[in-house]
mmCIF file with all atom_site columns, C-alpha atoms in Angstrom:
data_model
loop_
_atom_site.group_PDB
_atom_site.id
_atom_site.type_symbol
_atom_site.label_atom_id
_atom_site.label_alt_id
_atom_site.label_comp_id
_atom_site.label_asym_id
_atom_site.label_entity_id
_atom_site.label_seq_id
_atom_site.pdbx_PDB_ins_code
_atom_site.Cartn_x
_atom_site.Cartn_y
_atom_site.Cartn_z
_atom_site.occupancy
_atom_site.B_iso_or_equiv
_atom_site.pdbx_formal_charge
_atom_site.auth_seq_id
_atom_site.auth_comp_id
_atom_site.auth_asym_id
_atom_site.auth_atom_id
_atom_site.pdbx_PDB_model_num
ATOM 1   C CA . GLU A 1 1   ? 185.578 125.145 21.525 1.00 71.00 ? 133 GLU A CA 1
ATOM 2   C CA . LEU A 1 2   ? 184.223 123.708 25.005 1.00 81.00 ? 134 LEU A CA 1
ATOM 3   C CA . LYS A 1 3   ? 184.571 120.598 25.787 1.00 89.00 ? 135 LYS A CA 1
ATOM 4   C CA . VAL A 1 4   ? 183.186 118.808 29.427 1.00 93.00 ? 136 VAL A CA 1
ATOM 5   C CA . GLU A 1 5   ? 184.960 115.115 29.443 1.00 94.00 ? 137 GLU A CA 1
ATOM 6   C CA . GLN A 1 6   ? 184.229 112.576 31.775 1.00 95.00 ? 138 GLN A CA 1
ATOM 7   C CA . ASN A 1 7   ? 185.875 109.530 32.773 1.00 95.00 ? 139 ASN A CA 1
ATOM 8   C CA . PRO A 1 8   ? 185.599 106.458 33.142 1.00 96.00 ? 140 PRO A CA 1
ATOM 9   C CA . LEU A 1 9   ? 182.077 106.111 31.256 1.00 94.00 ? 141 LEU A CA 1
ATOM 10  C CA . PHE A 1 10  ? 181.297 102.946 32.186 1.00 95.00 ? 142 PHE A CA 1
ATOM 11  C CA . LEU A 1 11  ? 182.353 101.691 35.892 1.00 94.00 ? 143 LEU A CA 1
ATOM 12  C CA . SER A 1 12  ? 181.643 98.527  38.162 1.00 94.00 ? 144 SER A CA 1
ATOM 13  C CA . MET A 1 13  ? 182.975 98.470  40.786 1.00 92.00 ? 145 MET A CA 1
ATOM 14  C CA . GLN A 1 14  ? 182.351 96.119  44.063 1.00 94.00 ? 146 GLN A CA 1
ATOM 15  C CA . GLU A 1 15  ? 180.863 96.993  47.476 1.00 96.00 ? 147 GLU A CA 1
ATOM 16  C CA . GLY A 1 16  ? 183.138 98.351  49.909 1.00 96.00 ? 148 GLY A CA 1
ATOM 17  C CA . LYS A 1 17  ? 185.626 99.878  47.184 1.00 96.00 ? 149 LYS A CA 1
ATOM 18  C CA . ASN A 1 18  ? 186.811 103.250 46.229 1.00 96.00 ? 150 ASN A CA 1
ATOM 19  C CA . TYR A 1 19  ? 186.970 104.942 43.144 1.00 95.00 ? 151 TYR A CA 1
ATOM 20  C CA . THR A 1 20  ? 187.287 108.531 41.587 1.00 97.00 ? 152 THR A CA 1
ATOM 21  C CA . ILE A 1 21  ? 185.512 109.481 38.584 1.00 98.00 ? 153 ILE A CA 1
ATOM 22  C CA . TYR A 1 22  ? 187.438 112.692 36.944 1.00 98.00 ? 154 TYR A CA 1
ATOM 23  C CA . CYS A 1 23  ? 186.052 115.642 34.846 1.00 97.00 ? 155 CYS A CA 1
ATOM 24  C CA . ASN A 1 24  ? 188.254 117.554 32.894 1.00 96.00 ? 156 ASN A CA 1
ATOM 25  C CA . TYR A 1 25  ? 186.768 120.795 30.910 1.00 96.00 ? 157 TYR A CA 1
ATOM 26  C CA . SER A 1 26  ? 188.612 122.759 28.292 1.00 93.00 ? 158 SER A CA 1
ATOM 27  C CA . THR A 1 27  ? 187.814 127.004 29.141 1.00 90.00 ? 159 THR A CA 1
ATOM 28  C CA . THR A 1 28  ? 188.572 128.088 32.565 1.00 87.00 ? 160 THR A CA 1
ATOM 29  C CA . SER A 1 29  ? 185.523 128.378 34.775 1.00 85.00 ? 161 SER A CA 1
ATOM 30  C CA . ASP A 1 30  ? 184.883 128.621 38.317 1.00 77.00 ? 162 ASP A CA 1
ATOM 31  C CA . ARG A 1 31  ? 181.784 126.897 38.525 1.00 88.00 ? 163 ARG A CA 1
ATOM 32  C CA . LEU A 1 32  ? 181.223 123.139 38.748 1.00 93.00 ? 164 LEU A CA 1
ATOM 33  C CA . TYR A 1 33  ? 178.302 121.037 39.211 1.00 95.00 ? 165 TYR A CA 1
ATOM 34  C CA . TRP A 1 34  ? 177.925 116.810 39.663 1.00 97.00 ? 166 TRP A CA 1
ATOM 35  C CA . TYR A 1 35  ? 174.712 115.611 39.241 1.00 96.00 ? 167 TYR A CA 1
ATOM 36  C CA . ARG A 1 36  ? 173.193 112.025 39.494 1.00 97.00 ? 168 ARG A CA 1
ATOM 37  C CA . GLN A 1 37  ? 170.520 110.544 37.586 1.00 96.00 ? 169 GLN A CA 1
ATOM 38  C CA . ASP A 1 38  ? 168.554 107.342 38.521 1.00 96.00 ? 170 ASP A CA 1
ATOM 39  C CA . PRO A 1 39  ? 167.383 105.077 35.444 1.00 92.00 ? 171 PRO A CA 1
ATOM 40  C CA . GLY A 1 40  ? 164.334 106.914 34.043 1.00 91.00 ? 172 GLY A CA 1
ATOM 41  C CA . LYS A 1 41  ? 164.497 109.704 36.333 1.00 94.00 ? 173 LYS A CA 1
ATOM 42  C CA . SER A 1 42  ? 165.527 113.633 35.973 1.00 94.00 ? 174 SER A CA 1
ATOM 43  C CA . LEU A 1 43  ? 168.777 114.842 37.918 1.00 95.00 ? 175 LEU A CA 1
ATOM 44  C CA . GLU A 1 44  ? 169.643 115.529 40.852 1.00 94.00 ? 176 GLU A CA 1
ATOM 45  C CA . SER A 1 45  ? 171.954 118.301 42.489 1.00 93.00 ? 177 SER A CA 1
ATOM 46  C CA . LEU A 1 46  ? 174.668 116.505 44.274 1.00 96.00 ? 178 LEU A CA 1
ATOM 47  C CA . PHE A 1 47  ? 177.597 119.426 44.610 1.00 95.00 ? 179 PHE A CA 1
ATOM 48  C CA . VAL A 1 48  ? 178.338 122.932 43.434 1.00 93.00 ? 180 VAL A CA 1
ATOM 49  C CA . LEU A 1 49  ? 181.657 124.000 43.730 1.00 93.00 ? 181 LEU A CA 1
ATOM 50  C CA . LEU A 1 50  ? 182.302 127.773 43.013 1.00 90.00 ? 182 LEU A CA 1
ATOM 51  C CA . SER A 1 51  ? 185.932 128.200 43.681 1.00 87.00 ? 183 SER A CA 1
ATOM 52  C CA . ASN A 1 52  ? 189.909 126.327 43.358 1.00 89.00 ? 184 ASN A CA 1
ATOM 53  C CA . GLY A 1 53  ? 190.331 123.846 45.925 1.00 91.00 ? 185 GLY A CA 1
ATOM 54  C CA . ALA A 1 54  ? 186.796 123.598 46.931 1.00 92.00 ? 186 ALA A CA 1
ATOM 55  C CA . VAL A 1 55  ? 185.955 120.503 48.366 1.00 96.00 ? 187 VAL A CA 1
ATOM 56  C CA . LYS A 1 56  ? 182.523 118.990 49.401 1.00 96.00 ? 188 LYS A CA 1
ATOM 57  C CA . GLN A 1 57  ? 181.718 116.009 50.830 1.00 97.00 ? 189 GLN A CA 1
ATOM 58  C CA . GLU A 1 58  ? 178.145 114.170 51.376 1.00 96.00 ? 190 GLU A CA 1
ATOM 59  C CA . GLY A 1 59  ? 178.079 110.598 52.936 1.00 96.00 ? 191 GLY A CA 1
ATOM 60  C CA . ARG A 1 60  ? 180.377 108.175 50.589 1.00 97.00 ? 192 ARG A CA 1
ATOM 61  C CA . LEU A 1 61  ? 180.505 111.087 47.976 1.00 98.00 ? 193 LEU A CA 1
ATOM 62  C CA . MET A 1 62  ? 183.379 113.750 47.903 1.00 98.00 ? 194 MET A CA 1
ATOM 63  C CA . ALA A 1 63  ? 183.744 116.179 45.147 1.00 98.00 ? 195 ALA A CA 1
ATOM 64  C CA . SER A 1 64  ? 186.735 118.632 44.776 1.00 97.00 ? 196 SER A CA 1
ATOM 65  C CA . LEU A 1 65  ? 187.778 121.570 42.316 1.00 96.00 ? 197 LEU A CA 1
ATOM 66  C CA . ASP A 1 66  ? 191.263 122.349 40.913 1.00 95.00 ? 198 ASP A CA 1
ATOM 67  C CA . THR A 1 67  ? 190.346 125.299 38.208 1.00 93.00 ? 199 THR A CA 1
ATOM 68  C CA . LYS A 1 68  ? 193.987 125.761 37.158 1.00 93.00 ? 200 LYS A CA 1
ATOM 69  C CA . ALA A 1 69  ? 194.435 122.280 36.187 1.00 94.00 ? 201 ALA A CA 1
ATOM 70  C CA . ARG A 1 70  ? 190.735 122.402 34.858 1.00 95.00 ? 202 ARG A CA 1
ATOM 71  C CA . LEU A 1 71  ? 190.063 118.897 36.778 1.00 96.00 ? 203 LEU A CA 1
ATOM 72  C CA . SER A 1 72  ? 186.930 117.804 39.324 1.00 97.00 ? 204 SER A CA 1
ATOM 73  C CA . THR A 1 73  ? 186.789 114.570 40.965 1.00 98.00 ? 205 THR A CA 1
ATOM 74  C CA . LEU A 1 74  ? 183.992 112.649 42.390 1.00 98.00 ? 206 LEU A CA 1
ATOM 75  C CA . HIS A 1 75  ? 185.376 110.263 44.900 1.00 98.00 ? 207 HIS A CA 1
ATOM 76  C CA . ILE A 1 76  ? 183.312 107.492 46.067 1.00 97.00 ? 208 ILE A CA 1
ATOM 77  C CA . THR A 1 77  ? 184.220 105.776 49.629 1.00 97.00 ? 209 THR A CA 1
ATOM 78  C CA . ALA A 1 78  ? 183.079 102.588 50.427 1.00 95.00 ? 210 ALA A CA 1
ATOM 79  C CA . ALA A 1 79  ? 180.489 101.794 47.694 1.00 95.00 ? 211 ALA A CA 1
ATOM 80  C CA . VAL A 1 80  ? 177.411 100.400 48.586 1.00 96.00 ? 212 VAL A CA 1
ATOM 81  C CA . HIS A 1 81  ? 174.594 99.570  46.044 1.00 95.00 ? 213 HIS A CA 1
ATOM 82  C CA . ASP A 1 82  ? 172.433 102.558 46.330 1.00 95.00 ? 214 ASP A CA 1
ATOM 83  C CA . LEU A 1 83  ? 175.229 104.433 44.727 1.00 97.00 ? 215 LEU A CA 1
ATOM 84  C CA . SER A 1 84  ? 174.515 102.588 41.297 1.00 97.00 ? 216 SER A CA 1
ATOM 85  C CA . ALA A 1 85  ? 173.645 105.427 38.576 1.00 97.00 ? 217 ALA A CA 1
ATOM 86  C CA . THR A 1 86  ? 174.686 107.818 36.431 1.00 96.00 ? 218 THR A CA 1
ATOM 87  C CA . TYR A 1 87  ? 176.782 110.729 37.333 1.00 97.00 ? 219 TYR A CA 1
ATOM 88  C CA . PHE A 1 88  ? 177.165 113.766 35.229 1.00 97.00 ? 220 PHE A CA 1
ATOM 89  C CA . CYS A 1 89  ? 179.116 116.953 35.600 1.00 96.00 ? 221 CYS A CA 1
ATOM 90  C CA . ALA A 1 90  ? 178.667 120.505 34.536 1.00 94.00 ? 222 ALA A CA 1
ATOM 91  C CA . VAL A 1 91  ? 180.476 123.612 33.974 1.00 92.00 ? 223 VAL A CA 1
ATOM 92  C CA . GLY A 1 92  ? 179.098 127.283 34.288 1.00 87.00 ? 224 GLY A CA 1
ATOM 93  C CA . TYR A 1 93  ? 179.962 129.692 31.859 1.00 82.00 ? 225 TYR A CA 1
ATOM 94  C CA . THR A 1 94  ? 179.549 133.631 31.713 1.00 76.00 ? 226 THR A CA 1
ATOM 95  C CA . GLY A 1 95  ? 175.902 133.995 30.692 1.00 72.00 ? 227 GLY A CA 1
ATOM 96  C CA . ASN A 1 96  ? 174.515 131.033 32.827 1.00 75.00 ? 228 ASN A CA 1
ATOM 97  C CA . GLN A 1 97  ? 175.534 129.027 29.958 1.00 81.00 ? 229 GLN A CA 1
ATOM 98  C CA . PHE A 1 98  ? 176.375 125.397 31.379 1.00 87.00 ? 230 PHE A CA 1
ATOM 99  C CA . TYR A 1 99  ? 178.031 122.626 29.763 1.00 90.00 ? 231 TYR A CA 1
ATOM 100 C CA . PHE A 1 100 ? 177.714 118.946 30.738 1.00 93.00 ? 232 PHE A CA 1
ATOM 101 C CA . GLY A 1 101 ? 179.956 115.798 30.535 1.00 93.00 ? 233 GLY A CA 1
ATOM 102 C CA . THR A 1 102 ? 178.889 112.649 28.650 1.00 92.00 ? 234 THR A CA 1
ATOM 103 C CA . GLY A 1 103 ? 178.305 111.095 32.235 1.00 95.00 ? 235 GLY A CA 1
ATOM 104 C CA . THR A 1 104 ? 180.105 107.902 34.124 1.00 96.00 ? 236 THR A CA 1
ATOM 105 C CA . SER A 1 105 ? 177.571 105.085 34.376 1.00 95.00 ? 237 SER A CA 1
ATOM 106 C CA . LEU A 1 106 ? 178.470 103.749 37.987 1.00 96.00 ? 238 LEU A CA 1
ATOM 107 C CA . THR A 1 107 ? 177.153 100.077 39.037 1.00 96.00 ? 239 THR A CA 1
ATOM 108 C CA . VAL A 1 108 ? 177.942 98.727  42.352 1.00 96.00 ? 240 VAL A CA 1
ATOM 109 C CA . ILE A 1 109 ? 178.444 95.065  42.797 1.00 94.00 ? 241 ILE A CA 1
ATOM 110 C CA . PRO A 1 110 ? 177.481 93.065  46.114 1.00 88.00 ? 242 PRO A CA 1
ATOM 111 C CA . ASN B 2 1   ? 156.897 124.284 45.470 1.00 54.00 ? 126 ASN B CA 1
ATOM 112 C CA . ALA B 2 2   ? 156.741 122.275 42.244 1.00 67.00 ? 127 ALA B CA 1
ATOM 113 C CA . GLY B 2 3   ? 160.102 123.647 40.866 1.00 92.00 ? 128 GLY B CA 1
ATOM 114 C CA . VAL B 2 4   ? 159.997 123.087 36.913 1.00 96.00 ? 129 VAL B CA 1
ATOM 115 C CA . THR B 2 5   ? 157.177 121.175 35.724 1.00 96.00 ? 130 THR B CA 1
ATOM 116 C CA . GLN B 2 6   ? 157.261 119.710 31.901 1.00 96.00 ? 131 GLN B CA 1
ATOM 117 C CA . THR B 2 7   ? 154.874 118.042 29.750 1.00 97.00 ? 132 THR B CA 1
ATOM 118 C CA . PRO B 2 8   ? 153.937 115.545 28.189 1.00 97.00 ? 133 PRO B CA 1
ATOM 119 C CA . LYS B 2 9   ? 155.811 113.016 30.004 1.00 96.00 ? 134 LYS B CA 1
ATOM 120 C CA . PHE B 2 10  ? 155.723 110.726 26.966 1.00 97.00 ? 135 PHE B CA 1
ATOM 121 C CA . GLN B 2 11  ? 155.035 111.176 23.570 1.00 97.00 ? 136 GLN B CA 1
ATOM 122 C CA . VAL B 2 12  ? 155.138 109.393 20.354 1.00 98.00 ? 137 VAL B CA 1
ATOM 123 C CA . LEU B 2 13  ? 155.537 111.259 17.180 1.00 97.00 ? 138 LEU B CA 1
ATOM 124 C CA . LYS B 2 14  ? 155.068 109.988 13.312 1.00 98.00 ? 139 LYS B CA 1
ATOM 125 C CA . THR B 2 15  ? 157.876 111.484 11.238 1.00 98.00 ? 140 THR B CA 1
ATOM 126 C CA . GLY B 2 16  ? 156.704 114.981 9.819  1.00 97.00 ? 141 GLY B CA 1
ATOM 127 C CA . GLN B 2 17  ? 154.278 115.747 12.984 1.00 98.00 ? 142 GLN B CA 1
ATOM 128 C CA . SER B 2 18  ? 154.891 118.871 14.954 1.00 97.00 ? 143 SER B CA 1
ATOM 129 C CA . MET B 2 19  ? 153.994 119.338 18.504 1.00 97.00 ? 144 MET B CA 1
ATOM 130 C CA . THR B 2 20  ? 155.118 121.311 21.547 1.00 98.00 ? 145 THR B CA 1
ATOM 131 C CA . LEU B 2 21  ? 156.749 120.762 24.894 1.00 98.00 ? 146 LEU B CA 1
ATOM 132 C CA . GLN B 2 22  ? 155.662 122.700 27.414 1.00 98.00 ? 147 GLN B CA 1
ATOM 133 C CA . CYS B 2 23  ? 157.732 123.759 30.581 1.00 98.00 ? 148 CYS B CA 1
ATOM 134 C CA . ALA B 2 24  ? 156.877 126.034 33.433 1.00 97.00 ? 149 ALA B CA 1
ATOM 135 C CA . GLN B 2 25  ? 158.943 126.871 36.557 1.00 96.00 ? 150 GLN B CA 1
ATOM 136 C CA . ASP B 2 26  ? 157.253 128.649 40.010 1.00 94.00 ? 151 ASP B CA 1
ATOM 137 C CA . MET B 2 27  ? 160.578 129.494 41.350 1.00 92.00 ? 152 MET B CA 1
ATOM 138 C CA . ASN B 2 28  ? 160.720 133.232 39.582 1.00 92.00 ? 153 ASN B CA 1
ATOM 139 C CA . HIS B 2 29  ? 164.078 132.073 37.904 1.00 92.00 ? 154 HIS B CA 1
ATOM 140 C CA . ASN B 2 30  ? 165.165 134.563 35.177 1.00 92.00 ? 155 ASN B CA 1
ATOM 141 C CA . SER B 2 31  ? 166.781 131.930 32.748 1.00 92.00 ? 156 SER B CA 1
ATOM 142 C CA . MET B 2 32  ? 165.365 128.516 31.276 1.00 95.00 ? 157 MET B CA 1
ATOM 143 C CA . TYR B 2 33  ? 167.075 125.926 28.964 1.00 96.00 ? 158 TYR B CA 1
ATOM 144 C CA . TRP B 2 34  ? 165.890 123.210 26.988 1.00 97.00 ? 159 TRP B CA 1
ATOM 145 C CA . TYR B 2 35  ? 168.169 120.296 27.164 1.00 96.00 ? 160 TYR B CA 1
ATOM 146 C CA . ARG B 2 36  ? 168.174 116.949 25.008 1.00 97.00 ? 161 ARG B CA 1
ATOM 147 C CA . GLN B 2 37  ? 169.778 113.470 26.329 1.00 96.00 ? 162 GLN B CA 1
ATOM 148 C CA . ASP B 2 38  ? 171.178 110.517 24.244 1.00 93.00 ? 163 ASP B CA 1
ATOM 149 C CA . PRO B 2 39  ? 172.563 107.772 25.108 1.00 84.00 ? 164 PRO B CA 1
ATOM 150 C CA . GLY B 2 40  ? 176.595 108.426 25.523 1.00 79.00 ? 165 GLY B CA 1
ATOM 151 C CA . MET B 2 41  ? 176.078 111.897 24.659 1.00 82.00 ? 166 MET B CA 1
ATOM 152 C CA . GLY B 2 42  ? 175.166 113.701 27.814 1.00 88.00 ? 167 GLY B CA 1
ATOM 153 C CA . LEU B 2 43  ? 172.828 116.401 27.731 1.00 93.00 ? 168 LEU B CA 1
ATOM 154 C CA . ARG B 2 44  ? 173.171 119.021 25.326 1.00 93.00 ? 169 ARG B CA 1
ATOM 155 C CA . LEU B 2 45  ? 171.934 122.398 25.481 1.00 92.00 ? 170 LEU B CA 1
ATOM 156 C CA . ILE B 2 46  ? 169.317 123.169 22.614 1.00 96.00 ? 171 ILE B CA 1
ATOM 157 C CA . TYR B 2 47  ? 168.225 126.661 23.564 1.00 96.00 ? 172 TYR B CA 1
ATOM 158 C CA . TYR B 2 48  ? 167.822 128.717 26.262 1.00 94.00 ? 173 TYR B CA 1
ATOM 159 C CA . SER B 2 49  ? 166.208 132.037 27.552 1.00 95.00 ? 174 SER B CA 1
ATOM 160 C CA . ALA B 2 50  ? 168.381 134.285 29.671 1.00 91.00 ? 175 ALA B CA 1
ATOM 161 C CA . SER B 2 51  ? 165.393 136.582 30.737 1.00 91.00 ? 176 SER B CA 1
ATOM 162 C CA . GLU B 2 52  ? 161.616 136.670 29.145 1.00 92.00 ? 177 GLU B CA 1
ATOM 163 C CA . GLY B 2 53  ? 161.326 137.923 25.786 1.00 90.00 ? 178 GLY B CA 1
ATOM 164 C CA . THR B 2 54  ? 165.187 136.834 25.034 1.00 94.00 ? 179 THR B CA 1
ATOM 165 C CA . THR B 2 55  ? 166.111 133.424 23.430 1.00 96.00 ? 180 THR B CA 1
ATOM 166 C CA . ASP B 2 56  ? 169.475 131.903 22.124 1.00 94.00 ? 181 ASP B CA 1
ATOM 167 C CA . LYS B 2 57  ? 170.594 128.974 20.272 1.00 94.00 ? 182 LYS B CA 1
ATOM 168 C CA . GLY B 2 58  ? 172.432 126.554 22.146 1.00 91.00 ? 183 GLY B CA 1
ATOM 169 C CA . GLU B 2 59  ? 174.735 123.304 20.694 1.00 89.00 ? 184 GLU B CA 1
ATOM 170 C CA . VAL B 2 60  ? 172.038 121.815 18.612 1.00 95.00 ? 185 VAL B CA 1
ATOM 171 C CA . PRO B 2 61  ? 168.847 123.930 18.168 1.00 97.00 ? 186 PRO B CA 1
ATOM 172 C CA . ASN B 2 62  ? 168.462 122.572 14.255 1.00 97.00 ? 187 ASN B CA 1
ATOM 173 C CA . GLY B 2 63  ? 164.833 121.425 14.191 1.00 97.00 ? 188 GLY B CA 1
ATOM 174 C CA . TYR B 2 64  ? 163.681 123.135 16.817 1.00 98.00 ? 189 TYR B CA 1
ATOM 175 C CA . ASN B 2 65  ? 161.959 126.430 18.169 1.00 97.00 ? 190 ASN B CA 1
ATOM 176 C CA . VAL B 2 66  ? 161.460 127.776 21.340 1.00 98.00 ? 191 VAL B CA 1
ATOM 177 C CA . SER B 2 67  ? 159.169 130.709 22.900 1.00 97.00 ? 192 SER B CA 1
ATOM 178 C CA . ARG B 2 68  ? 159.699 132.153 26.175 1.00 96.00 ? 193 ARG B CA 1
ATOM 179 C CA . LEU B 2 69  ? 155.995 133.094 26.958 1.00 87.00 ? 194 LEU B CA 1
ATOM 180 C CA . ASN B 2 70  ? 156.545 134.996 30.217 1.00 95.00 ? 195 ASN B CA 1
ATOM 181 C CA . LYS B 2 71  ? 158.971 134.601 32.969 1.00 95.00 ? 196 LYS B CA 1
ATOM 182 C CA . ARG B 2 72  ? 157.138 131.202 34.143 1.00 96.00 ? 197 ARG B CA 1
ATOM 183 C CA . GLU B 2 73  ? 156.952 129.269 30.721 1.00 97.00 ? 198 GLU B CA 1
ATOM 184 C CA . PHE B 2 74  ? 159.609 128.409 27.956 1.00 98.00 ? 199 PHE B CA 1
ATOM 185 C CA . SER B 2 75  ? 158.441 126.080 25.279 1.00 98.00 ? 200 SER B CA 1
ATOM 186 C CA . LEU B 2 76  ? 159.876 124.071 23.023 1.00 98.00 ? 201 LEU B CA 1
ATOM 187 C CA . ARG B 2 77  ? 158.505 123.153 19.380 1.00 98.00 ? 202 ARG B CA 1
ATOM 188 C CA . LEU B 2 78  ? 159.352 120.597 16.868 1.00 97.00 ? 203 LEU B CA 1
ATOM 189 C CA . GLU B 2 79  ? 157.889 121.613 13.505 1.00 94.00 ? 204 GLU B CA 1
ATOM 190 C CA . SER B 2 80  ? 158.231 118.407 11.434 1.00 97.00 ? 205 SER B CA 1
ATOM 191 C CA . ALA B 2 81  ? 159.481 115.692 13.732 1.00 97.00 ? 206 ALA B CA 1
ATOM 192 C CA . ALA B 2 82  ? 162.339 113.703 12.396 1.00 97.00 ? 207 ALA B CA 1
ATOM 193 C CA . PRO B 2 83  ? 163.614 110.155 14.039 1.00 97.00 ? 208 PRO B CA 1
ATOM 194 C CA . SER B 2 84  ? 166.806 111.849 14.883 1.00 97.00 ? 209 SER B CA 1
ATOM 195 C CA . GLN B 2 85  ? 164.757 113.888 17.206 1.00 98.00 ? 210 GLN B CA 1
ATOM 196 C CA . THR B 2 86  ? 163.759 110.632 19.394 1.00 97.00 ? 211 THR B CA 1
ATOM 197 C CA . SER B 2 87  ? 165.380 111.575 22.482 1.00 97.00 ? 212 SER B CA 1
ATOM 198 C CA . VAL B 2 88  ? 164.386 112.535 26.264 1.00 97.00 ? 213 VAL B CA 1
ATOM 199 C CA . TYR B 2 89  ? 164.152 116.301 26.681 1.00 98.00 ? 214 TYR B CA 1
ATOM 200 C CA . PHE B 2 90  ? 164.815 118.058 30.100 1.00 97.00 ? 215 PHE B CA 1
ATOM 201 C CA . CYS B 2 91  ? 163.779 121.580 30.879 1.00 97.00 ? 216 CYS B CA 1
ATOM 202 C CA . ALA B 2 92  ? 165.857 123.475 33.115 1.00 95.00 ? 217 ALA B CA 1
ATOM 203 C CA . SER B 2 93  ? 166.039 126.480 35.439 1.00 94.00 ? 218 SER B CA 1
ATOM 204 C CA . PRO B 2 94  ? 169.096 127.699 37.265 1.00 90.00 ? 219 PRO B CA 1
ATOM 205 C CA . GLN B 2 95  ? 169.127 129.776 40.736 1.00 85.00 ? 220 GLN B CA 1
ATOM 206 C CA . PRO B 2 96  ? 169.819 133.299 39.651 1.00 79.00 ? 221 PRO B CA 1
ATOM 207 C CA . SER B 2 97  ? 172.620 133.525 42.539 1.00 69.00 ? 222 SER B CA 1
ATOM 208 C CA . GLY B 2 98  ? 174.136 131.737 45.502 1.00 60.00 ? 223 GLY B CA 1
ATOM 209 C CA . GLY B 2 99  ? 176.029 129.021 43.131 1.00 70.00 ? 224 GLY B CA 1
ATOM 210 C CA . ASN B 2 100 ? 173.395 128.903 40.090 1.00 74.00 ? 225 ASN B CA 1
ATOM 211 C CA . THR B 2 101 ? 172.234 125.282 41.186 1.00 85.00 ? 226 THR B CA 1
ATOM 212 C CA . ILE B 2 102 ? 169.949 124.025 38.047 1.00 90.00 ? 227 ILE B CA 1
ATOM 213 C CA . TYR B 2 103 ? 166.439 122.564 38.719 1.00 93.00 ? 228 TYR B CA 1
ATOM 214 C CA . PHE B 2 104 ? 165.737 120.018 36.175 1.00 95.00 ? 229 PHE B CA 1
ATOM 215 C CA . GLY B 2 105 ? 161.968 119.484 35.021 1.00 96.00 ? 230 GLY B CA 1
ATOM 216 C CA . GLU B 2 106 ? 161.041 115.471 35.250 1.00 95.00 ? 231 GLU B CA 1
ATOM 217 C CA . GLY B 2 107 ? 162.114 114.984 31.595 1.00 96.00 ? 232 GLY B CA 1
ATOM 218 C CA . SER B 2 108 ? 159.927 114.204 28.515 1.00 97.00 ? 233 SER B CA 1
ATOM 219 C CA . TRP B 2 109 ? 160.504 111.090 26.523 1.00 97.00 ? 234 TRP B CA 1
ATOM 220 C CA . LEU B 2 110 ? 159.932 111.562 23.047 1.00 97.00 ? 235 LEU B CA 1
ATOM 221 C CA . THR B 2 111 ? 159.683 109.138 19.986 1.00 97.00 ? 236 THR B CA 1
ATOM 222 C CA . VAL B 2 112 ? 159.785 109.483 16.375 1.00 97.00 ? 237 VAL B CA 1
ATOM 223 C CA . VAL B 2 113 ? 158.325 107.130 14.144 1.00 97.00 ? 238 VAL B CA 1
#
């Protein structure tokens, strides 16, 4: 059974601190996606990771992929309030099927 | 370029009523999807269509039907709505290449009372 697990589910962090969100998946894949969702809004693409060892950075967010460990991380550096949102990882499989994690609700506290 | 457009944005139904959620994409993509989003459960795939004329069940298809009307349009129908179908529904369509970034519609908030 395909499973995509994110942790933590809820994350409250102070501005200026660093933290990492983890995404584990059960079946081999070389396509991993990170999305951001603001309350009441749709999902916005953040990163697409397509190979083992891929690392992408945008502002205070950095995503990486280890396909051997079936693990992706989303690292937040020096958090600011604007990063408060729910973050989802999704894993792509053959046939253009995508499975999403449960999401991590991030709150950055001033 | 509108991307993925879905209607309606909000709907309240009574138990047993039927309705259709409409989705259209103007990106000439082959694949289209319907997801539902519930608190603490992420997005779960209801049905998908890999190409015009084909549809397949996802993780949670019970209580739903779909129609891929043409390459642009993919509709989701609730024949007899139940309170358990209260959810936010997203239509999505991935790029056919270049990493397959998924583009989402704005969402449809459905409440069944």
